[in-house]
Coordinates of C-alpha atoms and ligand atoms in Angstrom, one line a residue:
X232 CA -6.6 70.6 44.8
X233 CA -4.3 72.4 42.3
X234 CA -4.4 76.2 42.6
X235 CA -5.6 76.6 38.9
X236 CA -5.1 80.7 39.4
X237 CA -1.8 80.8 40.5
X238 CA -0.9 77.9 37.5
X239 CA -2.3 80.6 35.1
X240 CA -0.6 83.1 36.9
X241 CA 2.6 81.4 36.0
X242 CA 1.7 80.7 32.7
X243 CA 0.7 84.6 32.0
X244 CA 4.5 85.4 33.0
X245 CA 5.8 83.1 30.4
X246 CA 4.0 84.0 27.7
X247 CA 4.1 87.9 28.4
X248 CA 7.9 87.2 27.9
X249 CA 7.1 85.4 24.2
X250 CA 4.9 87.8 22.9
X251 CA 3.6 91.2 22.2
X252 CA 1.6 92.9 24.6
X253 CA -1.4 93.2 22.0
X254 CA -1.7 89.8 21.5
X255 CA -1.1 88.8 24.7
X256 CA -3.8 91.2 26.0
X257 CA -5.8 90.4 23.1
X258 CA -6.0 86.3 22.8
X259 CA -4.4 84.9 26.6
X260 CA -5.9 87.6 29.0
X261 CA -9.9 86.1 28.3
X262 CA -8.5 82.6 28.9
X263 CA -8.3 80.4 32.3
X264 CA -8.2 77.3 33.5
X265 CA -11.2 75.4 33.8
X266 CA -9.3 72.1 34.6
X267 CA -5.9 70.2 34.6
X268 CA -6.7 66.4 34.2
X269 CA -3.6 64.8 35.7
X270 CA -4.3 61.5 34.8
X271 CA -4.4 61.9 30.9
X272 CA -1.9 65.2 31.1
X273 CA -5.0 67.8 30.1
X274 CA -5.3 71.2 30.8
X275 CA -8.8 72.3 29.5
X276 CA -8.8 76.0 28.9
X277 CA -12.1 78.3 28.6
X278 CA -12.7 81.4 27.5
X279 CA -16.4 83.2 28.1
X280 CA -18.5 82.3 25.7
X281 CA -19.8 85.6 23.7
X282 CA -19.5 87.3 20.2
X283 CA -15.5 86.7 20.4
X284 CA -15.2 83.3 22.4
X285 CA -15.0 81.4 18.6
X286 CA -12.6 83.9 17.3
X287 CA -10.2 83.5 20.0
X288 CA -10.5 79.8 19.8
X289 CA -10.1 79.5 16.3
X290 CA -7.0 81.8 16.6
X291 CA -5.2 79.9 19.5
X292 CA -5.8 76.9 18.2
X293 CA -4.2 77.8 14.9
X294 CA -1.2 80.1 16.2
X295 CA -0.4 80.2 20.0
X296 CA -1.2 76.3 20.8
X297 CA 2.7 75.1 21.0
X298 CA 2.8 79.0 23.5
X299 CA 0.6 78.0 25.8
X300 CA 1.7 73.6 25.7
X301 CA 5.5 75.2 26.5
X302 CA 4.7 77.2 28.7
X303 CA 2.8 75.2 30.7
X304 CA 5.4 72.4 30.4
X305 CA 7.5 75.1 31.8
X306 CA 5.4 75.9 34.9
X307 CA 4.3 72.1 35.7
X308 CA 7.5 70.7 34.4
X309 CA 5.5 68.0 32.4
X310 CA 4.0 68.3 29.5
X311 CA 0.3 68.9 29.2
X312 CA -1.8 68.8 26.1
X313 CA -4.1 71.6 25.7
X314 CA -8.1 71.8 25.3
X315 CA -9.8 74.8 24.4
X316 CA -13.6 75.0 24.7
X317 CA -16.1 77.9 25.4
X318 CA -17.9 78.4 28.5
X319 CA -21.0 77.4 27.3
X320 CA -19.8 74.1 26.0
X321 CA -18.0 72.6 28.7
X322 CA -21.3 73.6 31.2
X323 CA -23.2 71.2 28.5
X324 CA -20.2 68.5 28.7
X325 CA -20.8 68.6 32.4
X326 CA -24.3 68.1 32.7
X327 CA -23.7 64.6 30.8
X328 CA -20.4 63.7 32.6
X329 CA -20.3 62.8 36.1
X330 CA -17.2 64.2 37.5
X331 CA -14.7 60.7 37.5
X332 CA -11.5 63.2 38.8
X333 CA -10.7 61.8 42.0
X334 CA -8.8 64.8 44.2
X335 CA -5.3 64.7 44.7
X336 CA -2.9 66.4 46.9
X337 CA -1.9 69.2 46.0
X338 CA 1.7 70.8 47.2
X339 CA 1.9 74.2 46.7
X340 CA 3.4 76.9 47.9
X341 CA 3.9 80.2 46.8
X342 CA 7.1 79.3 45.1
X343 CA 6.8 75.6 44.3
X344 CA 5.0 73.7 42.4
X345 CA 5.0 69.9 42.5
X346 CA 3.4 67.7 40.3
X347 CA 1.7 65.2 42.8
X348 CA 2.0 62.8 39.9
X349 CA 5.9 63.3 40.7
X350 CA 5.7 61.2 44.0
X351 CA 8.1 58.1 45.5
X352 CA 4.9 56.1 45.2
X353 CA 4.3 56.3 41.5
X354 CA 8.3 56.0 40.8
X355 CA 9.0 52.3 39.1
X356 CA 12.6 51.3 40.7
X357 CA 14.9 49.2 37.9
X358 CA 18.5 48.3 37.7
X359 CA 18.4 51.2 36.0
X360 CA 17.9 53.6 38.5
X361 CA 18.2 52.2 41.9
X362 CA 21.1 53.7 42.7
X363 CA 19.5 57.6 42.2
X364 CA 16.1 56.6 44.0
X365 CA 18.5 55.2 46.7
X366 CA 20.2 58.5 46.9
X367 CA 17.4 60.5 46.4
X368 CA 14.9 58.6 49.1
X369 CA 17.8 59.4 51.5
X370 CA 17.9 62.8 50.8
X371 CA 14.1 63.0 51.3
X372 CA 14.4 61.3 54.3
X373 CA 17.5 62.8 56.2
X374 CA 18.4 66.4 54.5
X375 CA 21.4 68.2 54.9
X376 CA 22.7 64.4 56.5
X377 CA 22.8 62.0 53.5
X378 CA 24.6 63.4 50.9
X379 CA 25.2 66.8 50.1
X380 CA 25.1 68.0 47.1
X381 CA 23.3 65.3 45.4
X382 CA 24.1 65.1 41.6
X383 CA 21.5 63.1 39.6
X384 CA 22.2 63.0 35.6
X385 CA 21.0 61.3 33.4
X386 CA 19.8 61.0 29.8
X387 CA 16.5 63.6 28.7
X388 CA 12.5 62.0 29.6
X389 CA 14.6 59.2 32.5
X390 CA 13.3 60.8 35.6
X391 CA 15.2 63.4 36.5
X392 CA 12.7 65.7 37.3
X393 CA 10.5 63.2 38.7
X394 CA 13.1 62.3 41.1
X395 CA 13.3 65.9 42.1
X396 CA 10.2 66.8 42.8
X397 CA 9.5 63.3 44.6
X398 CA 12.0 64.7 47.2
X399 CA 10.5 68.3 47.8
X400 CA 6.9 66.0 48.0
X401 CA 8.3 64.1 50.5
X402 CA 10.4 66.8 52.5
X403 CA 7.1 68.8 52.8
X404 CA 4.7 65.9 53.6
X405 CA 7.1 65.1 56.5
X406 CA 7.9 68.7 57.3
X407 CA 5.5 71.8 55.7
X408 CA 7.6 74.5 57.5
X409 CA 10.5 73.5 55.2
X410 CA 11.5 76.1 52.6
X411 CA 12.2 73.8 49.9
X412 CA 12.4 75.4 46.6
X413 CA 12.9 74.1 43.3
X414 CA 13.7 75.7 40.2
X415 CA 14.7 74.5 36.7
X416 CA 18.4 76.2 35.9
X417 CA 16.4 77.8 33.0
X418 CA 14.1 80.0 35.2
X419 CA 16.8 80.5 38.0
X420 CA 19.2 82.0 34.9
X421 CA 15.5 84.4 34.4
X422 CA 15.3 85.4 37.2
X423 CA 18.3 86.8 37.5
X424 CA 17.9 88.6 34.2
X425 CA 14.6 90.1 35.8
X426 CA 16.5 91.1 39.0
X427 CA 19.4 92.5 37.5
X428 CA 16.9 94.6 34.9
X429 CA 14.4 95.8 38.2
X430 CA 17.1 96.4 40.4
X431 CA 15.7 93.6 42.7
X432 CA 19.4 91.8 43.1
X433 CA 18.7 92.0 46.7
X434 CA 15.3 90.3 47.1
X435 CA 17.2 87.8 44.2
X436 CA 19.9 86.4 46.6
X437 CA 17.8 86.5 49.2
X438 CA 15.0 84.3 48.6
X439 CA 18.1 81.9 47.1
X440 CA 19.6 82.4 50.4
X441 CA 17.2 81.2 52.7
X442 CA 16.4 78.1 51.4
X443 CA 16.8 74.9 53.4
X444 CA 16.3 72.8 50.6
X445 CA 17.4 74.0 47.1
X446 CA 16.6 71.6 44.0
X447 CA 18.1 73.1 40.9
X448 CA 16.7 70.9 37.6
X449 CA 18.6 70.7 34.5
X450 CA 21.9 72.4 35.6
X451 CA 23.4 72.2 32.0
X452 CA 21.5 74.8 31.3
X453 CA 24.1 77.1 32.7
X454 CA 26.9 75.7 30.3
X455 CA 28.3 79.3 28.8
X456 CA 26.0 81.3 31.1
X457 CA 28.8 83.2 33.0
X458 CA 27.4 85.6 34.8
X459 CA 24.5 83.1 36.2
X460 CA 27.0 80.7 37.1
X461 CA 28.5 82.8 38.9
X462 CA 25.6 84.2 41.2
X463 CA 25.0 80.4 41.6
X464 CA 28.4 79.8 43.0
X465 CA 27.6 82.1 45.2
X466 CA 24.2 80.7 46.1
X467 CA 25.5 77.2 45.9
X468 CA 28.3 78.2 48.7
X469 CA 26.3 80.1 51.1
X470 CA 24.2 77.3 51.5
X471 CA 26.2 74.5 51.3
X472 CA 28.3 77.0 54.2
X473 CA 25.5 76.9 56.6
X474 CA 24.4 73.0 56.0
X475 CA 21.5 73.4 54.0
X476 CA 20.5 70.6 51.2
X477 CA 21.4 70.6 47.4
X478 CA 20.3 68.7 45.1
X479 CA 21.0 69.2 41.4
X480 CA 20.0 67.4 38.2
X481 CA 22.0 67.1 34.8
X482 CA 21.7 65.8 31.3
X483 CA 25.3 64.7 31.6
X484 CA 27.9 64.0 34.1
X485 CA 29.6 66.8 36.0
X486 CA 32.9 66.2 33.9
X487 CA 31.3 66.4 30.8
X488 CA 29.8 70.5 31.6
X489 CA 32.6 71.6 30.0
X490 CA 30.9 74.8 29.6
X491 CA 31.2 75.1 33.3
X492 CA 33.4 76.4 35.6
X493 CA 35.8 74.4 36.6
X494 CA 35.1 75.9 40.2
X495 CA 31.3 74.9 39.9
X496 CA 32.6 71.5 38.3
X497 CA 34.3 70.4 41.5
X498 CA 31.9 71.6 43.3
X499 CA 29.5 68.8 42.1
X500 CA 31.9 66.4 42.7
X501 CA 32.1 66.8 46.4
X502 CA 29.3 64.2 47.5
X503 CA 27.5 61.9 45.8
X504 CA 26.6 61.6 42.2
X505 CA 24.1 59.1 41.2
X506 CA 23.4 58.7 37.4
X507 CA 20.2 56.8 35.7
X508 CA 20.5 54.6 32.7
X509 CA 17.9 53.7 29.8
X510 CA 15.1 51.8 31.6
X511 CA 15.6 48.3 31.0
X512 CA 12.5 46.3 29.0
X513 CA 11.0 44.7 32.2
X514 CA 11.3 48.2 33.9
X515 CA 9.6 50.1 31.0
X516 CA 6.5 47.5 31.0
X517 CA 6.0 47.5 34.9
X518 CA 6.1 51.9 34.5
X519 CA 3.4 51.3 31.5
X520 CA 1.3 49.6 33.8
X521 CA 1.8 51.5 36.9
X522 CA 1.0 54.2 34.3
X523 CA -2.1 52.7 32.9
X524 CA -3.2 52.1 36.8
X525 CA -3.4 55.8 37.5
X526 CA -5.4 56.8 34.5
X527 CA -7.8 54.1 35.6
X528 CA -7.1 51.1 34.2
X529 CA -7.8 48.1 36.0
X530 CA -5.2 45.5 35.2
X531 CA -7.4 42.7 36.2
X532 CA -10.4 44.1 34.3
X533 CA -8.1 44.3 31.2
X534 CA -5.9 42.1 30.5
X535 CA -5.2 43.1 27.3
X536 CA -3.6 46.3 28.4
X537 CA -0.3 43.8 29.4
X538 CA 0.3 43.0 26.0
X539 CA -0.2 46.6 25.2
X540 CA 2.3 47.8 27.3
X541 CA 4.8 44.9 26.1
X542 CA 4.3 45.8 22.9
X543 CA 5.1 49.6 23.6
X544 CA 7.8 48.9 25.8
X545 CA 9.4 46.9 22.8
X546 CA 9.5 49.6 20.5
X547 CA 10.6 52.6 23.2
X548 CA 13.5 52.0 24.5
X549 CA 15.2 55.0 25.6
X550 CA 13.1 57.8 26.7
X551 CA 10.3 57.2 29.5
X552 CA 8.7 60.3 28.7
X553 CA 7.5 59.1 24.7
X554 CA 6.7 55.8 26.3
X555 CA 4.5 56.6 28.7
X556 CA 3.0 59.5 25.5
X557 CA 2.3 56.0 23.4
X558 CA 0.4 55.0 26.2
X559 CA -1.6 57.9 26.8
X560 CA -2.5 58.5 23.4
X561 CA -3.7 54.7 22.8
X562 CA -5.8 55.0 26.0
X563 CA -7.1 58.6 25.5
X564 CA -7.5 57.8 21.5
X565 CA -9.6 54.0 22.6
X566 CA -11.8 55.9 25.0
X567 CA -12.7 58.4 22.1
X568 CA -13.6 56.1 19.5
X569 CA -14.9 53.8 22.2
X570 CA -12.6 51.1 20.8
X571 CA -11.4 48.0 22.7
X572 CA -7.8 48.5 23.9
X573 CA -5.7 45.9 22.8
X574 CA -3.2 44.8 21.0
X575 CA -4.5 45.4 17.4
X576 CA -5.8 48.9 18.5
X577 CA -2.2 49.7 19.9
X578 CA -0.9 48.9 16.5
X579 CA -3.0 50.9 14.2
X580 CA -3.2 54.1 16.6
X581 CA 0.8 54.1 16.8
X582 CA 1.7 53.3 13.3
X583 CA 4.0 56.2 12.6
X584 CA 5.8 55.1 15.9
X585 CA 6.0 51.5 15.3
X586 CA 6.8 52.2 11.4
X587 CA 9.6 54.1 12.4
X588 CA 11.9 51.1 13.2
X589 CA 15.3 51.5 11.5
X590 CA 16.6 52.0 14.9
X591 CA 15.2 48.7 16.4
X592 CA 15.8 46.2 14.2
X593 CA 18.7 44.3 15.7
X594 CA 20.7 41.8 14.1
X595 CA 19.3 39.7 17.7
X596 CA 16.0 40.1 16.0
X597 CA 16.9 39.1 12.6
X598 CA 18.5 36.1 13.5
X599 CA 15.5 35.2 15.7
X600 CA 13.0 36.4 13.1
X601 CA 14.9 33.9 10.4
X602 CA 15.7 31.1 12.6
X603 CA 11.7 31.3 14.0
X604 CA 10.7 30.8 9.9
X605 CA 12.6 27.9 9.8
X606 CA 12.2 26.5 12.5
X607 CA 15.6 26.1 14.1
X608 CA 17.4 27.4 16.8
X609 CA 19.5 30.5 17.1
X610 CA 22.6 28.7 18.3
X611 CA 22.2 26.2 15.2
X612 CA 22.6 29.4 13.3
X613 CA 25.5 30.9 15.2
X614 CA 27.4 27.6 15.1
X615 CA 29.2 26.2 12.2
X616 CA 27.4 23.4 10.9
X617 CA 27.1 23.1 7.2
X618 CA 24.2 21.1 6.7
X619 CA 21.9 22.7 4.1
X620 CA 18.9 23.3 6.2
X621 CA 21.6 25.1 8.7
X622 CA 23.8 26.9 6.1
X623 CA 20.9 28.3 4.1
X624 CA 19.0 30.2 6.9
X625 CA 22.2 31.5 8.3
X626 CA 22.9 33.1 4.7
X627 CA 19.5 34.7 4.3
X628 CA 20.1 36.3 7.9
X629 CA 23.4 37.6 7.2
X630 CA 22.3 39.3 4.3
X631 CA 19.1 40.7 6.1
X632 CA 21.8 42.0 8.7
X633 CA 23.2 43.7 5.7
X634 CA 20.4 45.2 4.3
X635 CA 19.0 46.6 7.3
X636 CA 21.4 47.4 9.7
X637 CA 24.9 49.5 9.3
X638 CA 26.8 46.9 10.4
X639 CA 30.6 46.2 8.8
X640 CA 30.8 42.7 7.4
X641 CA 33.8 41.7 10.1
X642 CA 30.9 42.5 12.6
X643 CA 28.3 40.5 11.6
X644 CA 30.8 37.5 11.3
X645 CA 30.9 38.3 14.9
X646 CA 27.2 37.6 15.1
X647 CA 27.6 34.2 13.9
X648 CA 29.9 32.7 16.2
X649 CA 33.0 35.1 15.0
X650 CA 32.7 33.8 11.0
X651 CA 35.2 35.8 8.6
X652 CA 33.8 38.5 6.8
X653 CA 34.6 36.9 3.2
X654 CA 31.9 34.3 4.4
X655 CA 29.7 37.1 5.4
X656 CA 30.0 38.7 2.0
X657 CA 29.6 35.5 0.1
X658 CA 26.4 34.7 1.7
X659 CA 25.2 38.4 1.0
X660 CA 26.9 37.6 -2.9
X661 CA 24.6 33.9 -2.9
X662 CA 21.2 35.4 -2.2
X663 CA 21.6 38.3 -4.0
X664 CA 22.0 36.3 -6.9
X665 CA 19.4 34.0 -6.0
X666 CA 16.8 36.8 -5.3
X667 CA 17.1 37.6 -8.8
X668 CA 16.3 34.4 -10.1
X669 CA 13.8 33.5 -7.4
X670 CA 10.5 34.4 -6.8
X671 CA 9.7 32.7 -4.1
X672 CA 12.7 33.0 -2.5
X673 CA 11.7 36.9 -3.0
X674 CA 8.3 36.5 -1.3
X675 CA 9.8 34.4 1.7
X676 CA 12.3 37.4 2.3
X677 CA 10.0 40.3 2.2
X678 CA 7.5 38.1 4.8
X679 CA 10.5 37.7 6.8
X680 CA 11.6 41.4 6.6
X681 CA 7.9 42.1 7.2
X682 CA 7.9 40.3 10.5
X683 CA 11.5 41.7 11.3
X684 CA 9.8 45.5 11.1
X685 CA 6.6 44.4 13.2
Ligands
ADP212 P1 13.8 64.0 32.9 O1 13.7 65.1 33.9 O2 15.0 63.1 33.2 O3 13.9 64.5 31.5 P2 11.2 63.3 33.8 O4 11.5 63.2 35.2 O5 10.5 64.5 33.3 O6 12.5 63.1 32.9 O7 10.4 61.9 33.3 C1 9.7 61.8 32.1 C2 8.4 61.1 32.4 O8 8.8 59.7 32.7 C3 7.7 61.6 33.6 O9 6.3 61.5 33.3 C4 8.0 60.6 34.7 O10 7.0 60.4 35.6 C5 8.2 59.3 33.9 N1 9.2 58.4 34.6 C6 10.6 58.5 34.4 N2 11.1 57.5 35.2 C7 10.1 56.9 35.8 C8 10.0 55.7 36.7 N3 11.1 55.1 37.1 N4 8.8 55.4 37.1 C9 7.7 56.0 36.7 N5 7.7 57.0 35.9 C10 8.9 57.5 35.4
MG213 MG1 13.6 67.1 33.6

């Protein structure tokens, strides 16, 4: 089980660091946790009920919500919605719900906090990051042997951090003596401020010092941070000295910190360095469904929730974080209007996602859409036939190209089998002129454009 106390503990040193000391004594010291639901990314918050318990609610819910969703994001380096309720109302919750939370391992020490959720298991493997859970599972497996310092980068929500705290899972599972300690660059750089302000420099190194295993998350952090890059050069030598493990994660490749030291630069260059791309689509479904099996969701049982996480997967493309957020919200959102999940649900519960497609409509998917309406195929349309029933489609997608995409005219000869642009920009001339004569020629293109944005 999760140690809820020393979560809120955490959480209590964050915000007392945000806020004033009335307010933090006045709205965050009556709070706890009652749970954290891992499956749905809950944490359900209580505060006694008495004469204040709806005051404080009200006021946390209208002011300090995005406090306490950061700062827990910041302790369990995920993010967590948050649910306030009174005492009183979550005892007459549970008296009607049986309790469905299945327990999970918990790792934690007095330092670290995993996310269980965070594990190899429950980590989808795609061409697009093989190569880092390659690196990674060796890590986990043989410290201090495989490759030392590992560098992971990659681009924000990709796995980074997942990756990270699958290794320090694995490490302790297979060894609980370990001292494996992970930090985000963010609260190592805090630390040090608190150190150097309480005189507890000593303590500071220290604890850095006699780690076996040190995960550092989010290293560009310390672009321009002088003084904590330095104490981490220092860190970053002495263990790397006496053999001990490193592993640090990036939003960018180490040549690209240029607000790094060149000296901390070339240290990350020594071993390996192991980057992950933008999930590819067949990668993003099967981490939907993986996804959609740990909150519970039978795959058998629903069928439906395939084409759900098709449908998602075709609209998110590069951030595995917001994809598996669609998810979670159409699953959470079905069970709370007790709505079937499927594909129509997915649609109207994630309108402003899915209606926010400038970015994914592809000149691919306007050919495709226009060749589908009709009725021939895409390399009729890329070829150079001239037959009217050829010739006429292939103008009505080159001006959709056009007018919804940024695309130069040279370019989108190129999507036609390398046309010149001057053929480009007559088609776009011919149904322009057309459009304003045509009605129906109107109605077909806004059902095509329609279709296009679905
Ligand atoms: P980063 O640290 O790179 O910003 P995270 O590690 O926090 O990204 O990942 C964001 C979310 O996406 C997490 O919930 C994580 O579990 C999930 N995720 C990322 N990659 C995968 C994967 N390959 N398989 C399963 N879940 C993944
Ligand atoms: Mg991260």
């Amino acid at each position: 089980m999760m140690d809820y106390n020393k979560i809120w503990e955490s959480v209590l040193d964050k915000i007392k660091e945000i806020t004033t000391q009335i307010s933090f004594e006045t709205w965050f010291l009556p709070l706890k946790i009652r749970r954290i639901d891992q499956d749905l990314n809950i944490v359900y918050i209580e505060v006694n009920s008495d004469n204040r318990s709806e005051f404080i609610i009200t006021t946390i819910k209208n002011r300090y919500l995005s406090t306490l969703e950061t700062s827990f994001k910041e302790v369990l380096s995920d993010s967590f919605r948050v649910v306030l309720k009174d005492s009183d109302q979550y005892k007459s919750e549970e008296v009607k719900e049986e309790p469905k939370i299945k327990p999970k391992k918990q790792l934690l020490d007095k330092e670290k906090i995993f996310n269980p959720r965070f594990n190899f298991e429950n980590f989808v493997v795609g061409n697009s990051n093989k190569y880092a859970h390659a690196a990674a599972l060796a890590v986990a497996e043989s410290p201090s042997e495989a490759y030392n310092p590992l560098f992971i980068y990659g681009g924000s929500g990709l796995g980074k951090t997942h990756l990270m705290h699958a290794i320090g899972i694995y490490l302790l599972e297979n060894n609980p003596k370990l001292n494996v300690l992970y930090v985000s660059s963010e609260m190592f750089t805090n630390e040090l401020i608190k150190a150097l302000n309480t005189h507890k420099m000593n303590e500071f190194k220290s604890k850095y010092r006699k780690a076996d295993v040190l995960l550092i998350d989010d290293i560009q952090f310390l672009e321009g941070k002088e003084s904590t890059q330095e104490e981490f050069f220092h860190t970053f030598n002495s263990l790397y000295d006496s053999n001990k493990q490193i592993i640090i994660s990036s939003d960018k490749a180490p040549n690209k910190l240029v607000n790094l030291e060149e000296r901390l630069r070339s240290r990350f260059q020594w071993n390996l360095i192991a980057d992950i791309q933008p999930a590819d689509y067949e990668t993003r479904v099967a981490i939907l469904l993986k996804k959609a099996e740990n909150m519970g969701i039978n795959t058998d049982e629903n069928p439906e929730i395939y084409d759900v996480a098709c449908m998602i997967a075709e609209k998110i493309k590069d951030n595995i974080r917001e994809l598996e957020g669609a998810l979670i919200r159409v699953v959470s959102f079905s069970q709370l209007l007790n709505e079937k999940l499927d594909k129509n649900f997915t649609k109207r519960t994630l309108k402003d996602i899915f209606s926010n497609v400038e970015r994914t409509v592809t000149p691919e998917k306007i050919k495709k859409t226009v060749c589908k309406y009709y009725g021939i195929k895409i390399t009729d349309i890329e070829s150079s036939k001239k037959t009217n029933n050829i010739a006429f489609p292939r103008q009505i997608a080159m001006y959709l190209i056009r007018e919804m995409t940024d695309y130069s005219l040279p370019k989108i000869g190129q999507f036609f089998g390398g046309k010149h642009y001057t053929t480009v920009l007559y088609a776009c001339e011919k149904i322009d002129d057309e459009l304003s004569m045509d009605k129906n020629l109107r109605e077909v293109i806004e059902n095509i454009k329609e279709e296009i944005k679905d």
